[in-house]
Short mmCIF file of C-alpha atoms and ligand atoms in Angstrom, two decimals:
data_model
loop_
_atom_site.label_atom_id
_atom_site.label_comp_id
_atom_site.label_asym_id
_atom_site.label_seq_id
_atom_site.Cartn_x
_atom_site.Cartn_y
_atom_site.Cartn_z
CA VAL N 10 137.94 62.18 146.11
CA SER N 11 139.76 60.80 148.82
CA THR N 12 140.09 63.10 152.02
CA GLN N 13 142.59 60.64 153.50
CA SER N 14 145.51 61.26 151.19
CA PRO N 15 148.45 62.75 153.37
CA PHE N 16 149.23 65.18 150.70
CA CYS N 17 145.57 66.56 151.08
CA GLU N 18 145.99 66.90 154.64
CA SER N 19 149.42 68.56 154.36
CA LEU N 20 147.95 71.07 152.09
CA LEU N 21 144.97 71.86 154.47
CA LEU N 22 147.64 72.41 157.30
CA ASP N 23 149.86 74.86 154.87
CA PRO N 24 149.67 78.56 156.08
CA GLY N 25 149.45 79.49 152.61
CA TYR N 26 146.30 77.40 151.71
CA GLY N 27 143.57 80.13 152.54
CA ARG N 28 145.31 82.55 150.19
CA LEU N 29 145.57 79.79 147.48
CA LYS N 30 141.80 78.87 147.93
CA ASP N 31 140.78 82.41 147.71
CA HIS N 32 142.90 83.15 144.47
CA VAL N 33 141.47 80.05 142.84
CA ILE N 34 137.63 80.58 143.74
CA LYS N 35 137.87 84.47 142.64
CA SER N 36 139.67 83.54 139.30
CA THR N 37 137.14 80.55 138.55
CA GLY N 38 134.17 81.67 140.32
CA LEU N 39 133.82 78.31 141.70
CA ALA N 40 132.38 79.20 144.84
CA TYR N 41 131.05 75.56 145.21
CA TYR N 42 134.29 74.72 147.01
CA SER N 43 134.02 77.51 149.58
CA ASN N 44 133.05 74.90 152.12
CA LYS N 45 134.54 71.68 150.73
CA ASP N 46 138.13 72.20 151.50
CA SER N 47 139.02 68.30 151.64
CA ASP N 48 137.58 67.93 148.17
CA LEU N 49 139.27 71.24 146.97
CA ALA N 50 142.84 70.40 148.67
CA ALA N 51 142.66 66.97 147.08
CA ARG N 52 142.31 68.20 143.56
CA ILE N 53 144.82 71.01 143.85
CA GLY N 54 147.14 68.45 145.39
CA ARG N 55 146.87 66.45 141.94
CA ARG N 56 148.13 69.73 140.19
CA LEU N 57 151.08 70.26 142.84
CA ALA N 58 152.16 66.56 142.32
CA LYS N 59 152.18 67.05 138.58
CA ALA N 60 154.36 70.30 138.78
CA CYS N 61 156.51 68.58 141.66
CA LEU N 62 155.54 71.32 144.03
CA HIS N 63 155.02 70.98 147.63
CA ASP N 64 153.45 73.76 149.10
CA CYS N 65 150.52 76.23 148.54
CA ASN N 66 152.73 79.62 148.14
CA SER N 67 154.82 77.99 145.26
CA TYR N 68 151.72 77.07 143.58
CA LEU N 69 150.11 80.32 144.03
CA ASP N 70 153.42 81.89 142.33
CA VAL N 71 152.96 79.61 139.41
CA LEU N 72 149.22 80.52 138.99
CA THR N 73 149.85 84.34 139.05
CA SER N 74 153.06 84.38 136.81
CA SER N 75 152.48 86.15 133.59
CA GLU N 76 154.37 83.26 131.88
CA THR N 77 152.75 80.14 133.44
CA GLY N 78 149.73 81.30 135.00
CA GLU N 79 147.23 80.98 132.13
CA ALA N 80 148.22 77.58 131.17
CA GLU N 81 148.25 76.26 134.66
CA LEU N 82 144.86 77.82 135.40
CA ASP N 83 143.50 75.86 132.36
CA GLU N 84 144.91 72.48 133.91
CA LEU N 85 143.50 73.32 137.33
CA ILE N 86 139.96 74.10 136.09
CA ALA N 87 140.09 70.80 134.33
CA GLU N 88 140.66 69.13 137.75
CA LEU N 89 137.94 71.37 139.38
CA THR N 90 135.10 71.45 136.93
CA ILE N 91 132.36 68.80 136.81
CA GLY N 92 131.24 67.84 133.28
CA GLU N 93 128.14 65.75 133.92
CA THR N 94 126.10 65.96 131.09
CA TYR N 95 123.95 63.84 128.78
CA PHE N 96 121.50 63.97 125.99
CA PHE N 97 117.91 65.52 126.41
CA ARG N 98 118.93 65.82 130.14
CA TYR N 99 115.67 66.50 132.11
CA ARG N 100 113.09 65.53 129.71
CA GLU N 101 110.32 68.18 130.86
CA GLN N 102 112.56 71.05 129.90
CA PHE N 103 113.17 69.69 126.51
CA GLN N 104 109.37 69.08 126.12
CA ALA N 105 109.02 72.87 126.89
CA LEU N 106 111.82 73.78 124.32
CA GLN N 107 110.09 71.73 121.59
CA ASN N 108 106.22 72.81 122.48
CA THR N 109 106.80 76.31 123.89
CA VAL N 110 109.88 78.11 123.28
CA LEU N 111 111.10 76.92 119.91
CA PRO N 112 107.70 77.49 118.02
CA ASP N 113 107.44 80.81 119.99
CA ILE N 114 110.95 81.77 118.54
CA ILE N 115 110.46 80.55 115.15
CA ALA N 116 106.89 82.45 114.79
CA ARG N 117 108.51 85.68 115.87
CA ASN N 118 111.64 85.38 113.69
CA GLN N 119 109.61 84.92 110.66
CA SER N 120 111.18 88.18 108.88
CA SER N 121 114.65 87.87 110.16
CA ARG N 122 115.06 84.00 109.40
CA ARG N 123 117.60 83.81 112.00
CA LEU N 124 117.82 81.74 115.18
CA ARG N 125 120.67 82.11 117.77
CA ILE N 126 120.96 79.76 120.77
CA TRP N 127 123.64 79.73 123.51
CA SER N 128 124.40 76.73 125.72
CA ALA N 129 126.66 78.48 128.33
CA GLY N 130 128.59 75.80 130.54
CA CYS N 131 128.14 73.32 127.64
CA ALA N 132 130.63 70.59 129.15
CA THR N 133 131.02 68.11 126.28
CA GLY N 134 128.27 69.36 123.91
CA ALA N 135 125.21 66.95 124.73
CA GLU N 136 122.83 69.82 125.46
CA ALA N 137 123.98 71.76 122.36
CA TYR N 138 123.71 68.70 120.22
CA SER N 139 120.24 67.91 121.69
CA ILE N 140 118.81 71.25 120.60
CA ALA N 141 120.34 70.67 117.08
CA ILE N 142 118.69 67.26 117.05
CA LEU N 143 115.30 68.85 117.92
CA LEU N 144 115.70 71.65 115.41
CA LYS N 145 116.62 69.29 112.60
CA ASN N 146 114.29 66.27 113.43
CA GLU N 147 111.16 68.19 114.52
CA LEU N 148 111.31 71.63 113.14
CA SER N 149 113.29 71.59 110.09
CA GLY N 150 110.01 72.37 107.72
CA TYR N 151 109.92 75.63 109.29
CA LEU N 152 113.67 76.49 109.27
CA ALA N 153 114.68 76.01 105.57
CA GLY N 154 117.00 78.72 104.52
CA TRP N 155 117.31 80.24 107.96
CA ASP N 156 120.55 81.09 109.63
CA LEU N 157 120.72 78.80 112.41
CA SER N 158 123.58 79.14 115.09
CA ILE N 159 124.17 77.24 118.28
CA ILE N 160 127.04 78.30 120.16
CA GLY N 161 128.46 76.05 123.02
CA THR N 162 130.92 77.76 125.46
CA ASP N 163 132.82 76.26 128.68
CA ILE N 164 135.84 76.94 130.80
CA ASN N 165 137.18 73.62 130.29
CA ARG N 166 139.16 73.35 127.11
CA ALA N 167 139.33 69.41 127.34
CA PHE N 168 135.58 69.17 127.31
CA LEU N 169 135.42 71.76 124.49
CA SER N 170 137.70 69.53 122.27
CA ARG N 171 135.45 66.43 122.80
CA ALA N 172 132.31 68.50 122.13
CA ARG N 173 133.82 69.49 118.71
CA GLU N 174 134.80 65.87 118.10
CA GLY N 175 131.10 65.07 118.68
CA THR N 176 131.72 61.27 120.21
CA PHE N 177 129.93 60.12 123.40
CA GLU N 178 129.85 56.94 125.42
CA GLU N 179 126.70 55.00 125.91
CA TRP N 180 125.87 56.67 129.23
CA ALA N 181 125.35 59.87 127.75
CA PHE N 182 122.37 58.36 125.97
CA ARG N 183 120.38 57.30 129.01
CA SER N 184 117.62 59.75 128.56
CA THR N 185 117.68 59.37 124.52
CA PRO N 186 114.81 57.54 122.83
CA ASN N 187 116.58 54.54 120.69
CA GLU N 188 115.09 55.65 117.49
CA VAL N 189 116.76 59.43 117.89
CA LEU N 190 120.28 57.52 118.81
CA GLY N 191 119.91 55.03 115.66
CA LYS N 192 119.07 58.42 113.30
CA CYS N 193 121.38 60.77 114.58
CA PHE N 194 124.46 58.67 115.59
CA ARG N 195 126.96 56.10 114.11
CA GLN N 196 128.40 53.43 116.71
CA THR N 197 132.28 52.48 116.33
CA GLY N 198 133.27 50.26 119.22
CA LYS N 199 131.97 51.34 122.54
CA SER N 200 131.14 54.97 121.58
CA TRP N 201 128.80 57.09 119.24
CA ALA N 202 129.53 59.52 116.76
CA ILE N 203 126.83 62.50 115.90
CA VAL N 204 125.93 62.22 112.06
CA PRO N 205 127.97 65.36 110.54
CA GLU N 206 124.68 66.98 109.51
CA TYR N 207 123.79 67.46 113.06
CA LYS N 208 127.19 69.36 113.57
CA GLU N 209 126.36 72.03 110.95
CA CYS N 210 125.16 74.97 112.79
CA LEU N 211 127.22 74.56 115.94
CA ALA N 212 130.22 76.01 117.22
CA PHE N 213 132.24 75.50 120.45
CA GLN N 214 134.26 78.22 121.94
CA TYR N 215 136.27 78.82 125.18
CA HIS N 216 134.56 81.35 127.49
CA ASN N 217 134.74 81.74 131.25
CA LEU N 218 131.22 83.06 132.54
CA VAL N 219 132.99 84.67 135.61
CA LYS N 220 135.76 86.38 133.97
CA HIS N 221 134.94 87.37 130.35
CA PRO N 222 132.49 90.08 129.85
CA PHE N 223 129.56 89.55 127.91
CA PRO N 224 127.24 90.33 125.96
CA SER N 225 130.16 90.60 123.57
CA LEU N 226 129.84 91.24 119.89
CA VAL N 227 133.40 90.62 119.54
CA HIS N 228 132.99 87.03 120.89
CA ASN N 229 129.61 86.67 119.04
CA LEU N 230 127.99 86.27 122.48
CA CYS N 231 124.79 88.55 122.07
CA SER N 232 121.56 88.93 120.71
CA PHE N 233 120.26 85.41 121.54
CA ASP N 234 116.99 83.95 121.22
CA LEU N 235 117.39 81.26 123.83
CA ILE N 236 120.30 80.72 126.54
CA LEU N 237 120.62 77.51 128.32
CA CYS N 238 122.68 77.64 131.34
CA ARG N 239 121.82 74.54 133.01
CA ASN N 240 123.61 73.07 136.20
CA VAL N 241 126.30 75.55 135.95
CA MET N 242 125.29 78.45 138.22
CA ILE N 243 124.82 75.99 141.19
CA TYR N 244 128.67 76.04 141.56
CA PHE N 245 128.64 79.96 141.97
CA ASN N 246 127.88 82.15 144.85
CA ARG N 247 124.72 84.26 145.16
CA ASP N 248 126.39 87.55 143.95
CA ILE N 249 127.92 85.89 140.83
CA MET N 250 124.60 84.17 139.97
CA SER N 251 122.57 87.25 140.21
CA SER N 252 125.18 89.31 138.02
CA LEU N 253 125.18 86.53 135.37
CA ILE N 254 121.35 86.38 135.28
CA GLU N 255 121.38 90.14 134.35
CA GLN N 256 123.89 89.70 131.82
CA PHE N 257 121.96 86.84 130.33
CA HIS N 258 119.11 89.40 130.25
CA GLU N 259 121.27 91.76 128.29
CA CYS N 260 122.28 89.18 125.89
CA LEU N 261 118.79 88.26 124.73
CA VAL N 262 116.54 89.71 122.26
CA GLU N 263 113.29 91.08 123.38
CA GLY N 264 111.05 88.21 123.78
CA GLY N 265 114.11 85.79 124.11
CA TRP N 266 114.03 82.77 126.59
CA LEU N 267 116.40 81.83 129.41
CA LEU N 268 116.58 78.29 130.56
CA VAL N 269 118.29 77.20 133.70
CA GLY N 270 118.62 73.85 135.69
CA HIS N 271 115.49 72.66 137.01
CA ALA N 272 117.09 72.64 140.47
CA GLU N 273 117.88 76.28 140.48
CA PRO N 274 114.55 78.21 140.19
CA ASN N 275 115.31 80.78 142.79
CA VAL N 276 112.64 83.07 141.30
CA GLU N 277 113.79 86.03 143.14
CA LEU N 278 116.97 86.27 141.09
CA PHE N 279 115.08 86.18 137.93
CA ARG N 280 112.99 89.22 138.63
CA SER N 281 113.86 90.97 135.42
CA PHE N 282 112.36 88.25 133.62
CA GLN N 283 108.68 86.79 133.27
CA ALA N 284 108.49 83.52 134.64
CA VAL N 285 106.49 81.01 132.25
CA SER N 286 105.29 77.81 133.93
CA VAL N 287 104.67 74.86 131.88
CA PRO N 288 104.46 71.23 133.14
CA GLY N 289 107.56 70.19 135.02
CA ALA N 290 109.36 73.46 134.15
CA THR N 291 109.77 76.90 134.84
CA LEU N 292 110.97 79.21 131.85
CA TYR N 293 112.17 82.79 131.82
CA GLN N 294 111.35 84.99 128.98
CA LYS N 295 112.76 88.66 128.47
CA SER N 296 109.47 90.58 127.85
CA ARG N 297 108.97 92.26 124.66
CA GLY N 298 109.60 96.04 125.31
CA SER N 299 109.52 99.13 123.12
CA ALA N 300 112.40 98.00 120.98
CA TYR N 301 109.95 96.59 118.52
CA PRO N 302 106.74 98.33 118.76
CA LEU N 303 103.92 96.77 116.66
CA GLY N 304 103.75 98.34 113.33
CA ALA N 305 107.28 99.71 113.59
CA PRO N 306 108.74 100.51 110.25
CA GLY N 307 110.59 97.58 108.67
CA VAL N 308 109.32 95.10 111.50
CA GLU N 309 106.75 92.64 110.07
CA GLU N 310 104.69 91.46 112.98
CA VAL N 311 102.99 88.37 112.73
CA PRO N 312 100.03 87.12 114.97
CA THR N 313 102.29 85.04 117.01
CA SER N 314 99.84 82.83 118.84
CA VAL N 315 98.49 81.86 115.28
CA ARG N 316 101.66 80.97 114.05
CA VAL N 317 102.71 79.00 116.99
CA GLU N 318 99.68 76.91 116.78
CA GLU N 319 100.26 76.15 113.10
CA ILE N 320 103.80 75.00 113.62
CA LEU N 321 102.93 72.77 116.68
CA SER N 322 99.91 71.40 114.50
CA ASN N 323 102.59 70.48 112.08
CA VAL N 324 104.99 68.84 114.41
CA ASN N 325 104.17 65.24 113.23
CA ARG N 326 106.80 63.18 114.84
CA ALA N 327 107.58 64.90 118.22
CA ILE N 328 110.40 63.25 120.24
CA PHE N 329 108.23 63.98 123.29
CA PRO N 330 104.69 64.08 123.78
CA ARG N 331 103.09 67.63 123.18
CA VAL N 332 101.83 69.74 126.30
CA ASN N 333 99.63 72.82 126.12
CA VAL N 334 101.29 76.05 125.16
CA PRO N 335 100.71 78.62 127.90
CA ALA N 336 98.81 81.98 127.11
CA LYS N 337 101.10 84.50 125.69
CA GLN N 338 102.29 86.80 128.46
CA ALA N 339 101.24 90.69 128.26
CA PRO N 340 104.20 92.49 127.08
CA ARG N 341 105.88 94.97 129.52
CA ALA N 342 106.72 98.51 128.50
CA ARG N 343 110.76 98.92 128.47
CA ALA N 344 112.40 102.19 127.68
CA ASN N 345 115.21 101.76 125.20
CA ALA N 346 117.66 104.44 125.52
CA ALA N 347 120.23 102.73 123.29
CA ALA N 348 117.90 103.06 120.28
CA SER N 349 118.01 106.81 120.36
CA ALA N 350 120.14 108.57 117.69
CA ALA N 351 123.50 106.61 118.37
CA SER N 352 126.33 108.42 116.92
CA GLU N 353 129.52 107.08 118.65
CA LEU N 354 131.22 103.83 118.02
CA SER N 355 130.19 102.39 121.28
CA ASP N 356 126.62 102.86 120.27
CA VAL N 357 127.06 100.55 117.47
CA ARG N 358 128.34 97.75 119.82
CA LEU N 359 125.29 98.56 122.35
CA LEU N 360 122.91 98.18 119.49
CA ALA N 361 124.80 95.08 118.17
CA ASP N 362 124.53 93.63 121.63
CA GLN N 363 120.81 94.05 121.64
CA GLY N 364 120.45 92.51 118.29
CA GLN N 365 119.40 95.65 116.53
CA TRP N 366 121.39 94.92 113.36
CA GLU N 367 119.92 97.30 110.89
CA GLN N 368 120.34 100.24 113.43
CA ALA N 369 123.94 99.29 114.27
CA ALA N 370 124.63 98.94 110.48
CA ARG N 371 123.02 102.48 109.80
CA CYS N 372 124.95 103.79 112.68
CA SER N 373 128.23 102.32 111.42
CA ARG N 374 127.59 103.85 107.84
CA LYS N 375 126.91 107.16 109.30
CA LEU N 376 130.10 107.18 111.17
CA LEU N 377 132.04 106.00 108.00
CA GLU N 378 130.74 109.34 106.29
CA THR N 379 132.74 111.41 108.29
CA ASP N 380 135.51 108.81 109.62
CA ALA N 381 136.10 106.68 106.40
CA MET N 382 139.71 105.97 107.37
CA ASN N 383 139.06 104.53 110.84
CA PRO N 384 139.89 100.72 111.15
CA LYS N 385 137.80 100.37 114.26
CA VAL N 386 134.74 101.43 112.44
CA HIS N 387 135.41 99.22 109.29
CA PHE N 388 135.93 96.34 111.92
CA TYR N 389 132.73 96.81 113.89
CA TYR N 390 130.76 97.35 110.86
CA SER N 391 132.22 93.94 109.44
CA LEU N 392 131.09 92.07 112.73
CA VAL N 393 127.69 93.70 112.08
CA LEU N 394 127.30 92.73 108.40
CA GLU N 395 128.43 89.25 109.58
CA GLN N 396 125.62 88.92 112.07
CA MET N 397 123.38 89.88 109.11
CA GLY N 398 124.36 87.25 107.02
CA LEU N 399 126.28 89.52 104.56
CA HIS N 400 129.49 87.59 104.58
CA ALA N 401 130.93 89.18 101.19
CA GLU N 402 130.39 92.71 102.47
CA ALA N 403 131.86 91.84 106.05
CA GLU N 404 135.06 90.37 104.35
CA GLN N 405 135.38 93.69 102.39
CA SER N 406 134.95 95.55 105.47
CA LEU N 407 137.67 93.42 107.11
CA ARG N 408 140.01 93.98 104.40
CA ARG N 409 139.60 97.79 104.65
CA ALA N 410 140.11 97.48 108.42
CA VAL N 411 143.56 95.61 108.03
CA TYR N 412 144.76 97.58 105.04
CA LEU N 413 144.14 100.82 107.26
CA ASP N 414 146.12 99.24 110.13
CA ARG N 415 148.36 96.16 109.34
CA SER N 416 148.72 95.59 113.02
CA PHE N 417 145.15 95.26 113.68
CA VAL N 418 145.37 91.63 115.24
CA LEU N 419 141.67 91.08 115.83
CA ALA N 420 140.58 92.23 112.42
CA HIS N 421 143.17 89.86 110.74
CA TYR N 422 141.44 87.07 112.78
CA TYR N 423 138.01 87.90 111.92
CA LEU N 424 139.14 88.01 108.42
CA ALA N 425 140.35 84.39 108.61
CA LEU N 426 137.09 83.43 110.28
CA VAL N 427 134.96 84.66 107.34
CA LEU N 428 137.26 83.34 104.65
CA GLN N 429 137.06 79.94 106.44
CA LYS N 430 133.24 80.41 106.56
CA ARG N 431 133.08 81.27 102.82
CA GLY N 432 135.18 78.11 102.11
CA ASP N 433 138.42 80.19 101.16
CA HIS N 434 140.86 77.72 103.37
CA ARG N 435 143.88 78.94 101.85
CA GLY N 436 142.98 82.68 102.26
CA ALA N 437 141.94 81.75 105.93
CA ALA N 438 145.29 80.00 106.55
CA ARG N 439 147.07 82.98 105.49
CA ALA N 440 145.05 85.34 107.65
CA PHE N 441 145.64 82.99 110.55
CA GLU N 442 149.20 83.05 109.79
CA ASN N 443 149.15 86.85 109.92
CA VAL N 444 147.47 86.63 113.27
CA ARG N 445 150.19 84.28 114.62
CA THR N 446 152.95 86.40 113.41
CA LEU N 447 151.31 89.43 115.05
CA ALA N 448 150.40 87.64 118.40
CA ARG N 449 153.80 86.29 118.78
CA THR N 450 154.98 89.71 119.23
CA MET N 451 152.88 90.41 122.23
CA ASP N 452 153.11 89.07 125.93
CA ALA N 453 150.57 86.21 126.30
CA GLY N 454 148.92 88.03 129.07
CA GLU N 455 148.45 91.35 127.23
CA VAL N 456 144.85 91.93 126.78
CA LEU N 457 143.95 93.06 123.35
CA ALA N 458 142.26 96.29 122.40
CA ASP N 459 138.60 96.03 121.55
CA ALA N 460 138.60 92.10 122.33
CA ASP N 461 136.61 92.04 125.70
CA GLU N 462 139.42 91.14 127.62
CA MET N 463 140.66 88.37 125.44
CA THR N 464 144.50 88.23 125.66
CA ALA N 465 147.09 87.62 122.94
CA GLY N 466 147.55 84.10 124.61
CA ASP N 467 143.78 83.35 124.09
CA LEU N 468 144.06 84.56 120.57
CA MET N 469 147.08 82.26 119.88
CA ASN N 470 145.15 79.20 121.19
CA LEU N 471 142.32 79.75 119.09
CA THR N 472 144.48 80.64 115.91
CA GLU N 473 146.43 77.36 116.57
CA THR N 474 143.00 75.24 116.80
CA HIS N 475 141.78 76.64 113.54
CA LEU N 476 145.24 76.19 111.74
CA GLU N 477 145.13 72.51 112.82
CA VAL N 478 141.38 72.26 111.71
CA LEU N 479 142.39 73.81 108.47
CA GLN N 480 145.45 71.56 107.80
CA HIS N 481 143.05 68.50 108.06
CA SER N 482 140.46 69.96 105.84
C1 LIG M 16 127.61 69.98 135.22
S1 LIG M 16 128.08 70.71 133.78
C2 LIG M 16 126.59 71.11 132.75
C3 LIG M 16 126.68 70.75 131.44
C4 LIG M 16 125.42 71.00 130.82
N1 LIG M 16 124.87 72.44 130.73
C5 LIG M 16 124.10 70.19 131.40
O1 LIG M 16 123.20 70.71 132.08
O2 LIG M 16 124.12 68.98 130.94
C6 LIG M 16 128.74 72.24 134.27
C7 LIG M 16 129.62 72.99 133.28
O3 LIG M 16 129.95 74.34 133.60
C8 LIG M 16 131.27 74.57 133.25
N2 LIG M 16 131.69 75.83 134.02
C9 LIG M 16 132.18 75.80 135.16
N3 LIG M 16 132.54 77.06 135.62
C10 LIG M 16 132.60 77.92 134.42
C11 LIG M 16 132.66 79.13 134.10
N4 LIG M 16 133.15 79.82 135.05
N5 LIG M 16 132.58 79.62 132.84
C12 LIG M 16 132.25 78.38 131.95
N6 LIG M 16 131.89 77.46 132.12
C13 LIG M 16 132.06 77.09 133.38
C14 LIG M 16 132.07 73.26 133.69
O4 LIG M 16 133.25 73.14 133.20
C15 LIG M 16 131.11 72.27 133.18
O5 LIG M 16 131.43 71.59 131.89
#
């Protein structure tokens, strides 16, 4: 980035620069730019030039306007974010995933047969696709019939649409073995497209780690077995990092794992996790607490170490050489207040955020016994049913929710998603049209009820993207 541009220098001298800088850092969380004024001013300067503006205050007006603010912030974020990523980035961590983390999760989830992974700050998706490749090529024998889900989120919409496309330039494969490249990608000209079967369990969605709350059942950002947030938190200040790490902790099931970039091992910030050291990498595990006590009714316990060994001994053609599995960590007792007799709707959300689906479903049914005409209860029940893989039942509950409240825009949206997933594309398109009609009557900046700070504008963007995909399917 040139620091010599006259425009950049004039921005630095502009009396409104300080206020603009504060606003930008606050709304994006990108504290990385706190002491990089020339770089920041040059990037902001490019947006000012595009908008034909000449001073910081006018640009701040655009950013804070309810009409233009959201769209402009997206464009600015695209200028500010650094999307450097590549497949199997930092080999030792992928070795650890293959040899320690994934076998451990597979062993523990034998009864639920579910595996949920979040790539937070996924950029153009290489990290999420690397995991999909690892699962499919190395562990598929253990995952037949499982409900697999890898969610990639990012703040940069342009990166997300490239991630959905799944096409990469050669440079993205600098750490990828040739045999993996040949098997999982098809070359067209200078780029490589991922083979569709590796896309099956992936979804990419917009999410600002600093602004949008999580865990969030509504945004499907909860109850993960593994979260990767690598080379993202380095752009944030210590306070933001610390609160993100706590939020990741809440988003994980007991025994779930967090993986951060190899250059960010500030152990002090991860004190709520157990640090597990393997060759070349430190992993963080949320210790198993009292939520799933041994021998609890309905929870089938398996002798984990035996299963892990069994899985490892059957991984024949490992992408990376095997390393020893560390001894199992001793479980630390943890009180689980939320699991107590829950009777409010907020408890359903809390239980769901912790992945306690059976209890959340039971709690919803109990609420419906006394409040059967409440569309919100049907709505939350449907989200829980969906997470349990009960798609037909989820659809039914959503239909009840929209029947009881025709203007319940979020219920229409989730009905569309469920119908899309169930292959009813015409029904899905109709439901998305309903969302569009309802969202048009709202202000773009209006925060939707029960949507964890999602605005009508966000919902409109998502809906347009889905309708576009449906038109081409
Ligand atoms: C350097 S890339 C890391 C990509 C990938 N995790 C990896 O390690 O290869 C950092 C990513 O974080 C994203 N990012 C930055 N701030 C974010 C925020 N507040 N919320 C979500 N993503 C963010 C950027 O858009 C960028 O795609």
